[in-house]
Coordinates of C-alpha atoms and ligand atoms in Angstrom, one line a residue:
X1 CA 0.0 0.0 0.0
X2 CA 1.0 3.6 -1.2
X3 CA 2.9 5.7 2.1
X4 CA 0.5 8.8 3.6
X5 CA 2.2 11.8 2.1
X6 CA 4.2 14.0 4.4
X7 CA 2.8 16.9 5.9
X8 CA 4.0 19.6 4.4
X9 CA 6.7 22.4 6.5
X10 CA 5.7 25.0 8.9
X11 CA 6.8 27.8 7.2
X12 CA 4.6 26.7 3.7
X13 CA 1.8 26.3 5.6
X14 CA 2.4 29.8 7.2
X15 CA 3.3 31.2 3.9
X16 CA 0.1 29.9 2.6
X17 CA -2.2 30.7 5.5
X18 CA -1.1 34.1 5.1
X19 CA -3.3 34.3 1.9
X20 CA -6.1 32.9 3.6
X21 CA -8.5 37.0 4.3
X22 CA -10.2 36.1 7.1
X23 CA -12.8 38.8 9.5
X24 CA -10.8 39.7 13.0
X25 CA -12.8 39.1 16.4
X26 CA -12.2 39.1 20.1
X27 CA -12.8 36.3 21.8
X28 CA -13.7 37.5 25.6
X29 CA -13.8 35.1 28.3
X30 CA -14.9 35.7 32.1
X31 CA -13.3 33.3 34.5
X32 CA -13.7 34.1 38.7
X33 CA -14.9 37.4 38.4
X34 CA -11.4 38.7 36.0
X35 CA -11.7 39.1 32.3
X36 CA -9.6 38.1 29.5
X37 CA -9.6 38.0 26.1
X38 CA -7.4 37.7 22.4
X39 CA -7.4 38.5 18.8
X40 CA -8.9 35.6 16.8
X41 CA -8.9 35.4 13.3
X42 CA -10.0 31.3 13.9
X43 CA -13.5 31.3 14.0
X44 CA -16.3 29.5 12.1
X45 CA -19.7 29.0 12.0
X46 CA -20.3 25.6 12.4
X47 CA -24.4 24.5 12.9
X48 CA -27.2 26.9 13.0
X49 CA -29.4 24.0 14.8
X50 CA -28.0 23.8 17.3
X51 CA -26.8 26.9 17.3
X52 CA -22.9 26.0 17.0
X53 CA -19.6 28.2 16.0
X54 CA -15.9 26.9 17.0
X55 CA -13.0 28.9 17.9
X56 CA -9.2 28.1 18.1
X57 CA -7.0 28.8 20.7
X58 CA -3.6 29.2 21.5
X59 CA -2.6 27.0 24.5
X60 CA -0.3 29.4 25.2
X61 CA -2.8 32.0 25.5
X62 CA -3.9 33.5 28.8
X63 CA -7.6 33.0 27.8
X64 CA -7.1 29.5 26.7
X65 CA -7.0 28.3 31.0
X66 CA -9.6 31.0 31.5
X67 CA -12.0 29.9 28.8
X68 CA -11.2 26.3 29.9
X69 CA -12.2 26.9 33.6
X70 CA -14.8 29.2 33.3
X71 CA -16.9 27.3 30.3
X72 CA -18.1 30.7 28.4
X73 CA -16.6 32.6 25.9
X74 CA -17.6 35.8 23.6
X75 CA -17.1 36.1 20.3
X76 CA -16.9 40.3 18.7
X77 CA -16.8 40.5 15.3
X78 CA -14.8 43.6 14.9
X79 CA -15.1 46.9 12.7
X80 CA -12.9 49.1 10.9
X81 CA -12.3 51.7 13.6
X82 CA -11.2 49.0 16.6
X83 CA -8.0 48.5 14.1
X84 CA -6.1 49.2 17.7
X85 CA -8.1 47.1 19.4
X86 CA -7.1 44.7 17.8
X87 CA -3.7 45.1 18.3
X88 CA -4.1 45.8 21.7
X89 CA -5.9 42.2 22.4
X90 CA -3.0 40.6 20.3
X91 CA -0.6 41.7 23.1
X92 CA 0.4 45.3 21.3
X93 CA 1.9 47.2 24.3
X94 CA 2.7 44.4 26.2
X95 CA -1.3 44.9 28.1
X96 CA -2.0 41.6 29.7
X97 CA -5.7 40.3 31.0
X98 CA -8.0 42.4 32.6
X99 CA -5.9 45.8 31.7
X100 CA -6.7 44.9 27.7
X101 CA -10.5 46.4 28.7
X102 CA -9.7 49.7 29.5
X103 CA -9.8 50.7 25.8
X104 CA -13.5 50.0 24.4
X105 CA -17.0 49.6 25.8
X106 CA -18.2 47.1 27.7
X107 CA -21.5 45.3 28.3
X108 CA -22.4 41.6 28.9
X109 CA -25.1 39.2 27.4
X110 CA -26.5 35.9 29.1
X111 CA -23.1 34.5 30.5
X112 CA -21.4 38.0 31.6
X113 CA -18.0 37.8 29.2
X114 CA -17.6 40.8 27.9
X115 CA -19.5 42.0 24.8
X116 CA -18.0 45.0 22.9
X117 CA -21.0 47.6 22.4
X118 CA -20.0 48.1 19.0
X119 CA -18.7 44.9 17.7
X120 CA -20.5 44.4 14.5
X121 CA -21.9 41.4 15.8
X122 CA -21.2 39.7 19.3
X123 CA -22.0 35.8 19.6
X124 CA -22.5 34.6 23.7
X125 CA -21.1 31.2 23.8
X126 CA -21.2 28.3 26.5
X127 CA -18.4 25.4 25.7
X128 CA -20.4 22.5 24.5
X129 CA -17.0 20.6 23.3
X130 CA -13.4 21.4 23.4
X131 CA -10.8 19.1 21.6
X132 CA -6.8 19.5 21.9
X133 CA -4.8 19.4 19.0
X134 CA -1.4 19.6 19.1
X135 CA -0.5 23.6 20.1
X136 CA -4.2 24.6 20.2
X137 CA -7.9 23.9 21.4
X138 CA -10.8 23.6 19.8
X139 CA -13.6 25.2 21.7
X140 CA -16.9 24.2 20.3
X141 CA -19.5 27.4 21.8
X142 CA -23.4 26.8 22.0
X143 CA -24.8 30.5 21.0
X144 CA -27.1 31.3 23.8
X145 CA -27.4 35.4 23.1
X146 CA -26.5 37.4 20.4
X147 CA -26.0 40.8 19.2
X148 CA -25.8 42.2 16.1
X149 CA -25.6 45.5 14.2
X150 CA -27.0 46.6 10.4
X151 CA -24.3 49.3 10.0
X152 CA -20.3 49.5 10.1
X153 CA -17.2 47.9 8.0
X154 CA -16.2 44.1 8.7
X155 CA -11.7 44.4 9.7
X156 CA -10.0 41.7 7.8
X157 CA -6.7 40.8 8.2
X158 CA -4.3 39.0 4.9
X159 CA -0.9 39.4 4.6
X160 CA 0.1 40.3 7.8
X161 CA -2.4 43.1 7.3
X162 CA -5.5 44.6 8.4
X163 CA -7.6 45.9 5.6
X164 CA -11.6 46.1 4.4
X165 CA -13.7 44.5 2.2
X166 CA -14.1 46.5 -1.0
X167 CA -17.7 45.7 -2.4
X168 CA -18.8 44.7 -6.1
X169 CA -22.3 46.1 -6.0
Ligands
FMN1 C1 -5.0 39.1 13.2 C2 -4.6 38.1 14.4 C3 -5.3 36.9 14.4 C4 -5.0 36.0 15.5 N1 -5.7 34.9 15.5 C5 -5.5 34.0 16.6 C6 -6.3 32.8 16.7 O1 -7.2 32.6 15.9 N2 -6.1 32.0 17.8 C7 -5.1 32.3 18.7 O2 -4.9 31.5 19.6 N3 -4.3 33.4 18.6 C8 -4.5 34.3 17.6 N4 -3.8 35.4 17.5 C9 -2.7 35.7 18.5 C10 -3.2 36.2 19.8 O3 -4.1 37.3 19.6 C11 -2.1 36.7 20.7 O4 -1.1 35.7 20.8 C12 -2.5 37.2 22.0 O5 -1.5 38.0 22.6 C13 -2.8 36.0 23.0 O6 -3.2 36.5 24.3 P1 -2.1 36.5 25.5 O7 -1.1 37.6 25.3 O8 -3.0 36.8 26.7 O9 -1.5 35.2 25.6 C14 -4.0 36.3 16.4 C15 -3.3 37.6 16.3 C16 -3.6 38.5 15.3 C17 -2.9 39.8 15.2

């Protein structure tokens, strides 16, 4: 029988993932009373019945205990103008944890992690599954509120780059 091709290097996969546009969140967590959150660009719908979406964490990640532990987790869906928020959750400034909220506003949904006001859509998430794999977890979220706005410009990130959509019609 014919050998299971290799996996292919790091650095091609990286070079390759680069090209991949994907819309920039921040995944919020609330875990013993202290919040915590990171930039996520590894986030998918996943089943609208249930009502499913997965994330991907970093097990390195300060959220990845606290999401763990506390069971909930946020997702925003970011706009244009929280560019620097986004940098600031993806540990621009060397601002750790809780300090990270002091820049944006704040409300909570059904399971108090932080929802950003403005986020262009905010998905409140239980943990109905989380799987290891290798570096990272897979945190499977059961949507139990949901905010969303009609206005405002998704922030994508390709190329080691944020950037917006430009629209055809
Ligand atoms: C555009 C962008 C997308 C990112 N996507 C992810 C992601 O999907 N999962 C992840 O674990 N880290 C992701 N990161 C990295 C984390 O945001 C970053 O490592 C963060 O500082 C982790 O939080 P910590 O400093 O509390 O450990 C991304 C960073 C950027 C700038």
């Amino acid at each position: 029988m014919a050998q299971d091709p290799a996996p292919v290097a790091p650095d091609a996969l990286r070079h390759g993932m680069r090209r991949l546009a994907a819309g920039v969140t921040i995944i919020t967590t609330l875990d013993g009373g202290a919040p915590n959150g990171l930039t996520a660009t590894a986030v998918t719908s996943l089943t609208v019945t249930p009502p499913h979406l997965l994330v991907c964490v970093n097990r390195t990640a300060a959220a990845h205990a606290a999401i763990g532990r506390s069971g909930r987790f946020c997702v925003n869906a970011l706009a244009q103008e929280h560019r620097e928020l986004a940098a600031r959750f993806a540990g621009a400034g060397g601002i750790h944890g809780s300090e990270r909220f002091a820049a944006g506003t704040w409300t909570t949904l059904a399971t108090g992690a932080p929802v950003l006001v403005d986020a262009l859509a905010a998905f409140d998430c239980t943990v109905a599954n989380a799987v290891d794999v290798a570096t990272h977890s897979i945190f499977i979220g059961l949507v139990v509120a949901l905010s969303a706005r009609d206005d405002g410009a998704a922030l994508l990130y390709e190329a080691g780059s944020f950037g917006r959509l430009t629209r055809d019609d």
